[in-house]
XYZ file of N, CA and C in Angstrom:
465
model
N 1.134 45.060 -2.777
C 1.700 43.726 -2.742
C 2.960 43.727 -1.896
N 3.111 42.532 -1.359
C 4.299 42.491 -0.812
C 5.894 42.928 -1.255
N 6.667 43.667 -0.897
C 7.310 43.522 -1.778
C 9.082 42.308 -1.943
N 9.238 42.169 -0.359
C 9.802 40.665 -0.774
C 9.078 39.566 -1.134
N 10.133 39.258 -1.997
C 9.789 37.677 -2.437
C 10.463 36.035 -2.013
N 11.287 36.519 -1.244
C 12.650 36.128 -0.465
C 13.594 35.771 0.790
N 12.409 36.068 1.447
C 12.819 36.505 3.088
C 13.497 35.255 3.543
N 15.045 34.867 2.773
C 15.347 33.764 3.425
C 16.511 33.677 4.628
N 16.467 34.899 4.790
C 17.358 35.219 6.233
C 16.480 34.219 7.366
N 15.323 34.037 7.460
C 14.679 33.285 8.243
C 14.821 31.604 8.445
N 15.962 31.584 7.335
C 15.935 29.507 7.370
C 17.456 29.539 6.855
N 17.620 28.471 7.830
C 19.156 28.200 7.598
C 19.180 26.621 7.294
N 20.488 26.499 6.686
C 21.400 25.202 6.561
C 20.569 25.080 4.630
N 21.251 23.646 4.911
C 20.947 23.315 3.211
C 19.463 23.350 2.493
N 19.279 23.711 0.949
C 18.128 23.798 0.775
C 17.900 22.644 -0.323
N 16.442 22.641 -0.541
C 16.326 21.232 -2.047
C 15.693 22.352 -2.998
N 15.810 22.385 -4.310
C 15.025 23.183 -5.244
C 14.459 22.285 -6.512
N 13.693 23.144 -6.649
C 12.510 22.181 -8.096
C 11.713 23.170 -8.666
N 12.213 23.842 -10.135
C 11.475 24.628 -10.673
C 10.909 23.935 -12.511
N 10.041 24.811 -12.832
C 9.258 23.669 -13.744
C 8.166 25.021 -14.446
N 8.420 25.658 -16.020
C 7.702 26.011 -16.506
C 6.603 25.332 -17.291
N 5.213 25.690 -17.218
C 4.047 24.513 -17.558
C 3.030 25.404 -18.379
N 2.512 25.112 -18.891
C 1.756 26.276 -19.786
C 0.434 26.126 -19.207
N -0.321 27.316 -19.138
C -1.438 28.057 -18.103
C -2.593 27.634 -18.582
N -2.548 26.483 -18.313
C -4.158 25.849 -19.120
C -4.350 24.660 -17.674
N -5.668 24.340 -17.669
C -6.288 23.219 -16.901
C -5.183 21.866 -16.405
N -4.616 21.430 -17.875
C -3.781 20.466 -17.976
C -2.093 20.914 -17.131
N -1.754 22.042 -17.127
C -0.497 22.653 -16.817
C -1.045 22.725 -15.244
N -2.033 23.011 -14.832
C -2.300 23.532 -13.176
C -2.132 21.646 -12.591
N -3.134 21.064 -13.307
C -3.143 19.415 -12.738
C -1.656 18.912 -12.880
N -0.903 19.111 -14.061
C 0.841 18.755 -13.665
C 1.350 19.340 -12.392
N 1.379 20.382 -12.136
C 1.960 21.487 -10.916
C 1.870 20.342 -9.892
N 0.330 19.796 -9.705
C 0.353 19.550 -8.198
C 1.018 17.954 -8.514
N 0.410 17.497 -9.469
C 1.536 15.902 -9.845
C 2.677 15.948 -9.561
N 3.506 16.800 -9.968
C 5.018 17.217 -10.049
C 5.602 17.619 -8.632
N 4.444 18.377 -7.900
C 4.819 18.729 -6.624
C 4.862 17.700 -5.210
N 3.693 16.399 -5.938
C 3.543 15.165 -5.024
C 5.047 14.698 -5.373
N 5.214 14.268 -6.391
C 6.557 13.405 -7.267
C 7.953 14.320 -6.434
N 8.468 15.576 -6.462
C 8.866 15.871 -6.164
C 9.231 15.844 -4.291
N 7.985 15.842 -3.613
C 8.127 15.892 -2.131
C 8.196 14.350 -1.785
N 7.992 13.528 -2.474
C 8.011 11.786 -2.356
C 9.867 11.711 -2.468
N 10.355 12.163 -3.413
C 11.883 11.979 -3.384
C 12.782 12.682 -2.646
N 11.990 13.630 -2.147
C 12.758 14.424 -0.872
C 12.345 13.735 0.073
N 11.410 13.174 0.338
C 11.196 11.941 1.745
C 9.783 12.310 2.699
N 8.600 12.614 1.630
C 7.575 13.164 2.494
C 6.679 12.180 1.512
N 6.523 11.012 1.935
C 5.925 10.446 0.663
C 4.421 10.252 0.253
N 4.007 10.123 -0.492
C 2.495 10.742 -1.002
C 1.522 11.039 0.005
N 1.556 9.759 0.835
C 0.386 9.770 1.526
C 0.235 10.519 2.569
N 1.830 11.029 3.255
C 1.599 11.615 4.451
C 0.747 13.288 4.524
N 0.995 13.609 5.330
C -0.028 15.150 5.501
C 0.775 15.866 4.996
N 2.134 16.079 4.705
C 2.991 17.086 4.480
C 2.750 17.170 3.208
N 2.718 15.566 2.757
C 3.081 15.885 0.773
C 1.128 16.347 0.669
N 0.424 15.773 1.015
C -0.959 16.468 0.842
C -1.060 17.594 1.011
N -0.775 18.747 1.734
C -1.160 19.675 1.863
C -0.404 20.504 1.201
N 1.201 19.922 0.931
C 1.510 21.015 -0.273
C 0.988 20.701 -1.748
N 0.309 19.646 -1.771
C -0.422 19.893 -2.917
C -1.339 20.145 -3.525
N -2.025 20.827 -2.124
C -3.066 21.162 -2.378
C -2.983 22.656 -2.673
N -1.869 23.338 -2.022
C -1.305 24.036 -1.834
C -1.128 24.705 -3.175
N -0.168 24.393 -3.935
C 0.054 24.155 -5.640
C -1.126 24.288 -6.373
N -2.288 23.561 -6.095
C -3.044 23.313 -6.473
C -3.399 24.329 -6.836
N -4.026 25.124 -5.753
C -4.728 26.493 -5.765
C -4.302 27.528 -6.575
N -2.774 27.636 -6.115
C -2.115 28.860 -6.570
C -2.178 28.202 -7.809
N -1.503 27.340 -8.246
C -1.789 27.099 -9.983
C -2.861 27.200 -10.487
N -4.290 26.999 -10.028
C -5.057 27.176 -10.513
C -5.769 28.627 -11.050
N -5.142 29.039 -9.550
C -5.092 31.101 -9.735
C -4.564 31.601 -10.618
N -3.332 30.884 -11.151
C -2.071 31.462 -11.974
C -3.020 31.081 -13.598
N -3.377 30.012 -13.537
C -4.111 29.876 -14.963
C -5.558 30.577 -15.194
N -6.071 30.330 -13.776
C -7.528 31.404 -14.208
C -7.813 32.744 -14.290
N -6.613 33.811 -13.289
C -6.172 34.795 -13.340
C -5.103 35.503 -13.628
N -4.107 34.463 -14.010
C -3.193 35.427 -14.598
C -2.792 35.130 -16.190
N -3.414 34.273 -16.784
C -3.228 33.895 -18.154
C -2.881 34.858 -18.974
N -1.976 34.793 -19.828
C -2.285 35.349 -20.831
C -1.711 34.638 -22.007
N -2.262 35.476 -23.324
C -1.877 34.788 -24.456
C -0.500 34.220 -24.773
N -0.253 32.949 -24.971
C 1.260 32.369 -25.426
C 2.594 32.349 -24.021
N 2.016 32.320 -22.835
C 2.641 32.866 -21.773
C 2.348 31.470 -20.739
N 3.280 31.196 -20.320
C 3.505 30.083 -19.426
C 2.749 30.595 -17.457
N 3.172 29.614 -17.034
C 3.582 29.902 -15.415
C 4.425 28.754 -14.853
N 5.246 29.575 -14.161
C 6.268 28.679 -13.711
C 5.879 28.095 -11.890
N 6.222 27.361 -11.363
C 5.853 26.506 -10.564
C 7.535 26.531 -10.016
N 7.704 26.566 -8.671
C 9.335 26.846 -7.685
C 8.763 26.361 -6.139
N 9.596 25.298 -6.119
C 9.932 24.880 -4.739
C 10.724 24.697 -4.073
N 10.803 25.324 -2.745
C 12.139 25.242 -2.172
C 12.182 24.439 -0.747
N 13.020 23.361 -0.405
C 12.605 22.934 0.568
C 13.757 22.872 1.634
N 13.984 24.230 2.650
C 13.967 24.137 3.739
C 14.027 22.608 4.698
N 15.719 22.376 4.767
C 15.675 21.047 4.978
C 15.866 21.098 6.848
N 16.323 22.139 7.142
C 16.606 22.437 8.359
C 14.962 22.569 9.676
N 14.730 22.951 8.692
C 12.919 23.569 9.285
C 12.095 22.681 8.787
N 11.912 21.768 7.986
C 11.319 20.857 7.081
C 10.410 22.202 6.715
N 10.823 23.314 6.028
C 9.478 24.486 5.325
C 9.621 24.506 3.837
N 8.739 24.113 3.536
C 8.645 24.328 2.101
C 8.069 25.671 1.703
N 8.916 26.560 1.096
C 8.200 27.381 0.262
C 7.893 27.174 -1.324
N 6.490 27.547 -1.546
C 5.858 27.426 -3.019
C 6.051 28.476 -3.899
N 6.278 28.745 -4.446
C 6.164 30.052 -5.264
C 5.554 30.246 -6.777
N 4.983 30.646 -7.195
C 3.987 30.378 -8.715
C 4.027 31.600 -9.101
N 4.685 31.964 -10.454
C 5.060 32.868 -10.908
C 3.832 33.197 -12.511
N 2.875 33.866 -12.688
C 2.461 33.808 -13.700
C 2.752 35.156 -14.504
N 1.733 35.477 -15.179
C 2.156 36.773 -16.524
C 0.900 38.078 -16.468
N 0.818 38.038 -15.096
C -0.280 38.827 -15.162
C -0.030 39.995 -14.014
N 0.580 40.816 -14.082
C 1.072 41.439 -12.969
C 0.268 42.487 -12.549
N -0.830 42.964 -13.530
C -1.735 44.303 -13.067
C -2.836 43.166 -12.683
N -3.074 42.174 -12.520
C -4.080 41.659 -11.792
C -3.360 41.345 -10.381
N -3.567 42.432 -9.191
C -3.143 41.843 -8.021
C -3.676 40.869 -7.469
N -3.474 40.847 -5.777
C -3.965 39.857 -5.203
C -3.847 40.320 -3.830
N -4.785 39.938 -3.427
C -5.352 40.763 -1.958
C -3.986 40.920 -0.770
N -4.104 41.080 0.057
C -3.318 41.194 0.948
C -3.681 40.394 2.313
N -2.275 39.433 2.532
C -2.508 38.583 3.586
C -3.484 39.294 5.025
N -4.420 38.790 5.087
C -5.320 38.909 6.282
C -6.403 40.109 6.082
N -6.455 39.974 4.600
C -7.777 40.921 4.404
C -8.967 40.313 3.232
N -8.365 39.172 3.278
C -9.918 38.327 2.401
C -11.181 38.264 3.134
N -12.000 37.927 2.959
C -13.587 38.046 2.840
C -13.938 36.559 2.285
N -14.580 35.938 3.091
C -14.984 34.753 2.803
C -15.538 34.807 1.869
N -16.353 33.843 0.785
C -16.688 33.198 -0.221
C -18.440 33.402 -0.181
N -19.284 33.645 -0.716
C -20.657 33.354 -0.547
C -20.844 32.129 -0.405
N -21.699 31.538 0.354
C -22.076 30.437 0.335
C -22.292 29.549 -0.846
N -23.328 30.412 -1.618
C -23.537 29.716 -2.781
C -22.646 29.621 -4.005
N -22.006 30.168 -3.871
C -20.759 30.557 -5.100
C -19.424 29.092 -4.974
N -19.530 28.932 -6.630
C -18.504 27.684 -6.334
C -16.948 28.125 -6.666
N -16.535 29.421 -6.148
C -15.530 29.333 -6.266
C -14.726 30.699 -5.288
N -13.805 30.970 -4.935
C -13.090 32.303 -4.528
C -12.522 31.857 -2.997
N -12.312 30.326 -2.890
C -11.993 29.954 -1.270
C -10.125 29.989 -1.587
N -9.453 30.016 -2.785
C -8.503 29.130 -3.047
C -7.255 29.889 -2.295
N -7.685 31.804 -2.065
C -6.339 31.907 -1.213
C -6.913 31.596 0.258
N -7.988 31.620 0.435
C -8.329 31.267 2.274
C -7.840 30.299 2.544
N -7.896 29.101 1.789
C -7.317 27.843 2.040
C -5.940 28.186 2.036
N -5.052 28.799 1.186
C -3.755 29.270 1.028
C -3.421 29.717 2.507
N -4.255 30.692 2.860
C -4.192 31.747 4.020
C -4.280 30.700 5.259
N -5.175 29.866 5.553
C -5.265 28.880 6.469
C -4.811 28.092 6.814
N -3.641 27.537 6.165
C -2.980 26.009 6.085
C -1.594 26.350 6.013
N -0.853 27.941 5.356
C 0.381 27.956 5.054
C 0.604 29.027 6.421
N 1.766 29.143 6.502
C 2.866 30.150 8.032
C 2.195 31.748 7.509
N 2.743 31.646 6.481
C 3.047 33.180 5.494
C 2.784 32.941 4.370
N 2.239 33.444 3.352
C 1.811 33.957 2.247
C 1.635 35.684 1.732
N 2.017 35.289 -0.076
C 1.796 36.914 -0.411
C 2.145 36.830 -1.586
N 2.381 38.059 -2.381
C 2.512 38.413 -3.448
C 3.385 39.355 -3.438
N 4.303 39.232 -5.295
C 4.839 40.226 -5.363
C 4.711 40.537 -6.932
N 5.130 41.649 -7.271
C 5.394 41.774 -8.700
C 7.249 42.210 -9.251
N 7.640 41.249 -9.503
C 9.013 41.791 -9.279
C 9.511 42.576 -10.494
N 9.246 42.359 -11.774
C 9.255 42.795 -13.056
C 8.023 43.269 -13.594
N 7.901 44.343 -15.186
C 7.241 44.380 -15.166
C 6.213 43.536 -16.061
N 6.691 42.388 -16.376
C 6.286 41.651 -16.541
C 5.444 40.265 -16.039
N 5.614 39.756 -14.818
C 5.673 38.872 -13.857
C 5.007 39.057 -12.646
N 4.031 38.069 -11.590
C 3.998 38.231 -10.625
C 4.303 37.013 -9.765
N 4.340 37.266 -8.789
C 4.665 35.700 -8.289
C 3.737 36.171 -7.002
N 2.938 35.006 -6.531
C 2.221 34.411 -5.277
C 2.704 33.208 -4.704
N 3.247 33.299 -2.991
C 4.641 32.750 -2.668
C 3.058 32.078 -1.441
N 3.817 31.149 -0.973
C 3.278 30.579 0.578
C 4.296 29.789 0.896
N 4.062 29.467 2.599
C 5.154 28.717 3.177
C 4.529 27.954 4.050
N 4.892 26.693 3.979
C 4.024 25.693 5.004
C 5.091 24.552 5.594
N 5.025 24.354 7.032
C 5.951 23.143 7.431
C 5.250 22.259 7.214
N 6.278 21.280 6.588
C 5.735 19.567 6.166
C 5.914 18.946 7.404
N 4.679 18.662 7.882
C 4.639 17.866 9.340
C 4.857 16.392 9.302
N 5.108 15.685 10.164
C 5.466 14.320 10.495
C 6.722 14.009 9.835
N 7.766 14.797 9.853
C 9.755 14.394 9.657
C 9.286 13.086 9.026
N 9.977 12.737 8.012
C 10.000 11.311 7.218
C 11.461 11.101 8.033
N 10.826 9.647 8.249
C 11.932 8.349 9.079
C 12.847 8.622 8.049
């Protein structure tokens, strides 16, 4: 796994933050990306445009990863956004409780079977965001980070 989680020597000037523990069930992954539209609408990317869509789709995934693979009993996942006001870059970060379940390494996934309805959610991650990855920082914890510019600057 990667082992920064942080690399913010790469973005300068002021940042926006929004963090939010949600408990790792179906209902907690569908808040993430609610919270993450609500959130990028008051920073000035507002629902409809491509920026607030794609980070929520964004959310989406990884929350959904965080509840289907990293669950565990009585154990949350937390949901962190940081928004890069200089670069318009949002980084995502989704922290769940499952740290011996890794997660592949940027640019070595394997597409999906055709027939199979599920295993696209970091390709899409991998396809749409700058950088993505994982870390385990404790030994408790892992976090799966991506970074995507919110396109079209809100007037």
């Amino acid at each position: 796994m990667n082992v920064e989680i942080a690399p913010v020597h790469e973005h300068t000037g002021p940042a926006h933050h929004f963090r939010i523990r949600l408990s790792a069930t179906a209902r907690g992954a569908r808040l993430a990306r609610h919270l993450t539209a609500e959130q990028l609408d008051r920073w000035g990317w507002p629902y409809d445009s491509e920026g607030n869509g794609t980070a929520s789709l964004l959310v989406a995934e990884l929350a959904a990863n965080a509840v289907r693979h990293g669950r565990a009993r009585g154990r949350d996942f937390a949901l962190r956004l940081t928004l890069y006001a200089e670069d318009a870059t949002l980084r995502i970060e989704v922290t769940d409780a499952r740290p011996d379940r890794g997660v592949p390494l940027p640019g070595t996934l394997t597409p999906a079977d055709a027939d199979t309805e599920s295993g696209r959610g970091l390709l899409l991650v991998e396809s749409l965001s700058t950088r993505w990855g994982a870390t385990a920082g404790d030994p408790y914890t892992k976090t799966v980070w991506c970074e995507v510019p919110l396109t079209g600057r809100p007037g």
